[in-house]
Short mmCIF file of C-alpha atoms in Angstrom, two decimals:
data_model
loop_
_atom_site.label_atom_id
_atom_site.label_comp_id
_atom_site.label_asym_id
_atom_site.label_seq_id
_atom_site.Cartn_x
_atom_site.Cartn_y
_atom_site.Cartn_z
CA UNK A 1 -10.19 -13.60 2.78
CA UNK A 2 -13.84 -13.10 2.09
CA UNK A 3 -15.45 -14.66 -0.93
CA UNK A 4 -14.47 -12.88 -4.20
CA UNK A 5 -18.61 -12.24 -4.37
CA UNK A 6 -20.23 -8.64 -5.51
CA UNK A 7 -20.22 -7.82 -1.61
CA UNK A 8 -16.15 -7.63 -2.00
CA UNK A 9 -15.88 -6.15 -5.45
CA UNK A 10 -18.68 -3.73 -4.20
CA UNK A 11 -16.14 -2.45 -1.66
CA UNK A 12 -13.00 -2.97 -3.41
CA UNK A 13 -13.00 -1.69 -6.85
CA UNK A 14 -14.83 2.30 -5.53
CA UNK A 15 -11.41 2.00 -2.86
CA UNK A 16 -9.28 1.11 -5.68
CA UNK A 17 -10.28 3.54 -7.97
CA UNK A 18 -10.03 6.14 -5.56
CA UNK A 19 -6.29 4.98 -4.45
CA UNK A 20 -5.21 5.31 -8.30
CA UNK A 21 -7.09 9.24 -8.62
CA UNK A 22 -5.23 10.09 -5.58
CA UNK A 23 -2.18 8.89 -6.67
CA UNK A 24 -2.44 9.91 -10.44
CA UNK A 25 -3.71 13.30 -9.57
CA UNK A 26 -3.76 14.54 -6.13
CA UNK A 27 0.10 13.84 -4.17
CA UNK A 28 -0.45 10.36 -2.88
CA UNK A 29 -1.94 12.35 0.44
CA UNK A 30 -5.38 10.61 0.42
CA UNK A 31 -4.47 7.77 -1.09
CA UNK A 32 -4.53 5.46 1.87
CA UNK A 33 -8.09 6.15 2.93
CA UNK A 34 -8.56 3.09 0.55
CA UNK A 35 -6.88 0.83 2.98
CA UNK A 36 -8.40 1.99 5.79
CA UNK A 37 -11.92 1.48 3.84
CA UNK A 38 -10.58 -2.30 3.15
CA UNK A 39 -9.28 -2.59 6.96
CA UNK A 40 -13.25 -2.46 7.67
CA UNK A 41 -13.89 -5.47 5.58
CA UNK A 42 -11.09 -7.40 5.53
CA UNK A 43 -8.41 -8.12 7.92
CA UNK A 44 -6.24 -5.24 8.17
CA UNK A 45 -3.37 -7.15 7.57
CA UNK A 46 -5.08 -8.47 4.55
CA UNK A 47 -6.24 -4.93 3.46
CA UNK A 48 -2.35 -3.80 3.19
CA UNK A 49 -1.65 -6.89 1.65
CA UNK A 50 -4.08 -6.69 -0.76
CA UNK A 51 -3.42 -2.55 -1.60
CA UNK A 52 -0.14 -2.65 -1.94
CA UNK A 53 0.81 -4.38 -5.36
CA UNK A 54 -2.35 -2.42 -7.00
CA UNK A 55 -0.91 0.58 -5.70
CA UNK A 56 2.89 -0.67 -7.28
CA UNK A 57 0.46 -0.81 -10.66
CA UNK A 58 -0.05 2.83 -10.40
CA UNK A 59 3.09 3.97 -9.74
CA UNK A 60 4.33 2.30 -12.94
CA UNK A 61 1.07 3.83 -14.88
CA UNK A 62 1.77 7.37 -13.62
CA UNK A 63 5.60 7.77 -13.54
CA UNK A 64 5.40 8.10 -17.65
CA UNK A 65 3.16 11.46 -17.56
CA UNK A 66 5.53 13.12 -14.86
CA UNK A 67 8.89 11.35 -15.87
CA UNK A 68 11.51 13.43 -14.66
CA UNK A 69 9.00 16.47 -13.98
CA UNK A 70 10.50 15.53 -9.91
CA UNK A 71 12.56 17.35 -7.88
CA UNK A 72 15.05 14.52 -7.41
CA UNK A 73 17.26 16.08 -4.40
CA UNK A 74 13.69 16.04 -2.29
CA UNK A 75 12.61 12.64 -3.54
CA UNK A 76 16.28 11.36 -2.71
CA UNK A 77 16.29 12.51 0.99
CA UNK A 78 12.66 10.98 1.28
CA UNK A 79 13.59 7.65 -0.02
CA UNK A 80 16.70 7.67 1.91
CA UNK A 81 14.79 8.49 4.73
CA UNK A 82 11.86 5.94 4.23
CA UNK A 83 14.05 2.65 4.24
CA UNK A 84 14.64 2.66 7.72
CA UNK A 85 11.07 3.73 8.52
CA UNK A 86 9.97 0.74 6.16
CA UNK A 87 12.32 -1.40 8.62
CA UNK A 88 10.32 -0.60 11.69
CA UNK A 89 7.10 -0.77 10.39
CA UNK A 90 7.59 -4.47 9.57
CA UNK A 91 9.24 -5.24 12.76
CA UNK A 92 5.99 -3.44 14.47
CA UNK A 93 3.85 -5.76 11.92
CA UNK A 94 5.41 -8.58 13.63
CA UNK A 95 5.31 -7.83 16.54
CA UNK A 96 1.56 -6.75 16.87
CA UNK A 97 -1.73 -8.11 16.62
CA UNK A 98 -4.78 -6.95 14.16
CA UNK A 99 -6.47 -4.80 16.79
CA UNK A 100 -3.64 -2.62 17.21
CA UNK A 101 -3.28 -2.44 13.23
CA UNK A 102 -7.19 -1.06 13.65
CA UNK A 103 -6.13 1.43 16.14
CA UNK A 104 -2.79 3.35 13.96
CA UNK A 105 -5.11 3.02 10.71
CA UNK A 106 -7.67 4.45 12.29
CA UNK A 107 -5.90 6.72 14.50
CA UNK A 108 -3.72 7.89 11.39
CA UNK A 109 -6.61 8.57 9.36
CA UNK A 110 -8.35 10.95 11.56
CA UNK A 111 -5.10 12.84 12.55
CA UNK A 112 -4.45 13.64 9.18
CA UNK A 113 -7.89 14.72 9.14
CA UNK A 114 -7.54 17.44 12.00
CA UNK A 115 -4.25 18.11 10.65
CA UNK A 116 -5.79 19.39 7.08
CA UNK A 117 -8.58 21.44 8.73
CA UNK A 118 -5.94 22.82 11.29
CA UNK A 119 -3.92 23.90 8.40
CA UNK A 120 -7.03 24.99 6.32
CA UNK A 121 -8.63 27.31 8.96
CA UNK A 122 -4.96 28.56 9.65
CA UNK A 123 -4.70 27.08 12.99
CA UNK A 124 -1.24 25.41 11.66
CA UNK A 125 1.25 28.16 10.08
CA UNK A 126 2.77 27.32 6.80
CA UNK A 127 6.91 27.26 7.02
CA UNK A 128 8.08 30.24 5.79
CA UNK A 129 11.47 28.96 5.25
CA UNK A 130 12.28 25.57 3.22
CA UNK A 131 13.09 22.92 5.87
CA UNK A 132 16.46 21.43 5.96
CA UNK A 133 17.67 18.40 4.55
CA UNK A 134 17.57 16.71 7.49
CA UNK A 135 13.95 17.06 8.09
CA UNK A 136 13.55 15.82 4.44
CA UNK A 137 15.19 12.50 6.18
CA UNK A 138 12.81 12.54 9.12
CA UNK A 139 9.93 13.24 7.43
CA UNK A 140 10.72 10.20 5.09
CA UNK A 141 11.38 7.90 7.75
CA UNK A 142 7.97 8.68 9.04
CA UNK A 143 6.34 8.27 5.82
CA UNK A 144 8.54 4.67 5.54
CA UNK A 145 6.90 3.36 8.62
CA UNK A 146 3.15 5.16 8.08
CA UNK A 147 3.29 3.57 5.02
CA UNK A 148 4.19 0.19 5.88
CA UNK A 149 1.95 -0.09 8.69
CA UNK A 150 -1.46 1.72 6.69
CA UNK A 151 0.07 2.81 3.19
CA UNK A 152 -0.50 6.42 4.60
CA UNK A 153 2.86 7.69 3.67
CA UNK A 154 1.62 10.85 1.60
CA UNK A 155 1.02 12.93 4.66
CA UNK A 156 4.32 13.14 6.17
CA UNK A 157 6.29 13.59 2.83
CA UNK A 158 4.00 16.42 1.92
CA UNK A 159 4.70 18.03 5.40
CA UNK A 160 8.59 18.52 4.24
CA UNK A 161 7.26 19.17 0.32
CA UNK A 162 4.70 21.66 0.77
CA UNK A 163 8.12 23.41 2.72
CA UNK A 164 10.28 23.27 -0.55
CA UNK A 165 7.55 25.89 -2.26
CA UNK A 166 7.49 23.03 -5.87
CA UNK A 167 5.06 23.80 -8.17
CA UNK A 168 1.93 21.53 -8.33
CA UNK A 169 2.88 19.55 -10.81
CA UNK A 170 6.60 19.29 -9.90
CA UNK A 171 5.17 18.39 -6.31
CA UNK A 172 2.93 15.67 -7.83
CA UNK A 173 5.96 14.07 -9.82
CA UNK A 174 8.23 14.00 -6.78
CA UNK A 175 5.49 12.06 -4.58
CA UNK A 176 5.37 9.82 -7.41
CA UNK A 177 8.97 8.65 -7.49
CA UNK A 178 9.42 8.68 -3.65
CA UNK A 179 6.15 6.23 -3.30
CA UNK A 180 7.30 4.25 -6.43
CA UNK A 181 10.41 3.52 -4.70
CA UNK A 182 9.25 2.90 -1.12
CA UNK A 183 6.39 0.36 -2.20
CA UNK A 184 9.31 -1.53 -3.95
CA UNK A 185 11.06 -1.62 -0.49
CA UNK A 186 8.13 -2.58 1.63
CA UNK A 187 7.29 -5.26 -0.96
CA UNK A 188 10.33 -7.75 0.13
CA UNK A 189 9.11 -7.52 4.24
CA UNK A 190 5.49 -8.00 3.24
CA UNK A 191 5.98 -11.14 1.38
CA UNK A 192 8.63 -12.34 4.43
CA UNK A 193 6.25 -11.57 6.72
CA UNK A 194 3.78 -14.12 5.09
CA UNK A 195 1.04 -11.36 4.20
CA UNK A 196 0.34 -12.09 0.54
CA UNK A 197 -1.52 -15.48 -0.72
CA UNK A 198 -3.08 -16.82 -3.45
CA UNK A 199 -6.23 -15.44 -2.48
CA UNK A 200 -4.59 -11.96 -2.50
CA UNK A 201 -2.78 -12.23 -5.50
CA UNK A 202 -5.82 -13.51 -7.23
CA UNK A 203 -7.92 -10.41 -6.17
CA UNK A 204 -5.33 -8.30 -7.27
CA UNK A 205 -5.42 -9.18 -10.92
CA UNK A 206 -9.04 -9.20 -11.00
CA UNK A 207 -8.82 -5.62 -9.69
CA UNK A 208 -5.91 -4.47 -11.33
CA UNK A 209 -7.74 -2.66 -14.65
CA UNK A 210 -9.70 -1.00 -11.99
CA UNK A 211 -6.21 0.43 -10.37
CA UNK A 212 -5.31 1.64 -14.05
CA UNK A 213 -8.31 3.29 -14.49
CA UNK A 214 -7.92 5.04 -11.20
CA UNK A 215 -4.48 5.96 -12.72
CA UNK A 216 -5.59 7.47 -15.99
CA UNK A 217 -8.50 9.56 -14.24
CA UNK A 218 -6.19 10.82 -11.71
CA UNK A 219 -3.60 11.90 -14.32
CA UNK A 220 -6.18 13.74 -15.93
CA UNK A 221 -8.03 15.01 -13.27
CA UNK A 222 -5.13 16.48 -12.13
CA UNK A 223 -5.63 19.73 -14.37
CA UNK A 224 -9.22 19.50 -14.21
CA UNK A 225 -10.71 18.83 -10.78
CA UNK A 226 -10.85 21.21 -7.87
CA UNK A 227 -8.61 19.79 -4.91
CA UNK A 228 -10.80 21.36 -2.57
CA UNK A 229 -14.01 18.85 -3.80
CA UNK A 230 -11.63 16.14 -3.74
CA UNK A 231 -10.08 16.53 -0.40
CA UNK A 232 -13.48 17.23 1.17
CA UNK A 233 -14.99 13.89 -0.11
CA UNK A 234 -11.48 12.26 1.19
CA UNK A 235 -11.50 14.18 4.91
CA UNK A 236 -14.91 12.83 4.96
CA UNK A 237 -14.22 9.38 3.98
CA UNK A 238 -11.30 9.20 6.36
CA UNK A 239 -13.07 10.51 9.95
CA UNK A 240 -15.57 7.69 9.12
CA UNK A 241 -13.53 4.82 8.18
CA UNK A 242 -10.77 5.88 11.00
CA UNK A 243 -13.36 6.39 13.63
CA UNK A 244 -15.16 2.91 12.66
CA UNK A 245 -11.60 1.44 12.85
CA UNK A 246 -10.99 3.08 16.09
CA UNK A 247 -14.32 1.71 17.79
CA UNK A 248 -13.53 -1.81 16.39
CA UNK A 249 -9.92 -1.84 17.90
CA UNK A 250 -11.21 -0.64 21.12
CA UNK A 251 -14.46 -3.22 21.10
#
């Protein structure tokens, strides 16, 4: 890793804030534009290494305010469904090199991008019927292996959410639980797979009060901010980060 200087903490602690108000406040669905922010400084393998246990911090800080405020049979059939997508993202990790890593953060980040404004400007139709179980399983097995691969696991689980019709705060709760419990599960493969160090682990409790205080803004931003300013400051963050990733994976 880099130094630990005020060039890293200059980039780290804005991305880490930003991962715990998405989180806290927002449905997890921005929440990885941090890593791909990192993935321009650091090595993207690093990057995940280094976002994941700060983003385990603020799943522990925000499951008190929406403790059983879930819908649990939608967060069941995503978690069910994100262990074997968690399996093949670490096989992928393995079997890959950091270029490639560039290209799906990248590429992820700007398709969710166009996939927002298609659904804004009503080029995507909303389902008018709840989705079945079954797609609650796919749709977590996507998010198992988008997360493991660029902690961008949101999108996918909100696809099959956003079908149930949950209230905004039951909606929040539920991506809560289902992220709480699929960073647990991509924890064991990430240390197996040699990604963490001391360097890593240092960094991350150095930058952990600044994951907290992502937490507790996001918690109460959640009743206070518009989504529409937030998600427009993400979308932007995201097509620049993802297309910088893009060109360096290609390069």
């Amino acid at each position: 890793m880099p130094e630990l200087d005020i060039g890293f903490f200059a980039v780290t602690i804005p991305a880490v804030i930003f991962a715990g108000i998405s989180k806290g406040g927002f449905g997890s669905g921005v929440a990885f534009a941090s890593a791909s922010i990192l993935a321009i400084y650091l090595d993207p393998g690093q990057a995940l290494a280094l976002m994941l246990p700060l983003l385990m911090v603020v799943d522990l800080a925000t499951l008190g305010p929406y403790w059983r405020r879930w819908s649990w049979p939608d967060a069941r059939l995503l978690i069910l469904g994100g262990m074997p997508g968690v399996a093949l993202g670490a096989w992928l990790y393995h079997a890959t090199d950091a270029d490639l890593l560039r290209l799906l953060i990248g590429g992820i980040s700007v398709a969710f991008v166009v996939w927002q404004v298609a659904r804004g400007r009503g080029w995507v139709r909303e389902f008018a019927n709840r989705l079945p179980p079954s797609a609650g399983l796919l749709a977590g097995a996507v998010a198992g292996f988008t997360s493991f691969v660029s902690h961008a696991g949101g999108p996918p689980a909100a696809v099959y959410l956003l079908s149930q019709k949950l209230g905004k705060t039951e909606f929040q709760a539920t991506t809560v639980v289902t992220f709480w419990a699929i960073n647990i599960a991509k924890f064991i493969p990430y240390a197996w797979l040699g990604m963490f160090t001391l360097e890593t682990a240092w960094a991350d409790v150095l930058l952990t009060p600044f994951a907290l205080l992502g937490a507790w803004l996001g918690v109460r931003a959640h009743h206070m901010v518009s989504e529409r300013l937030f998600f427009a400051l993400a979308h932007v963050m995201l097509t620049v980060t993802g297309v910088k990733l893009i060109w360096d994976a290609l390069t």
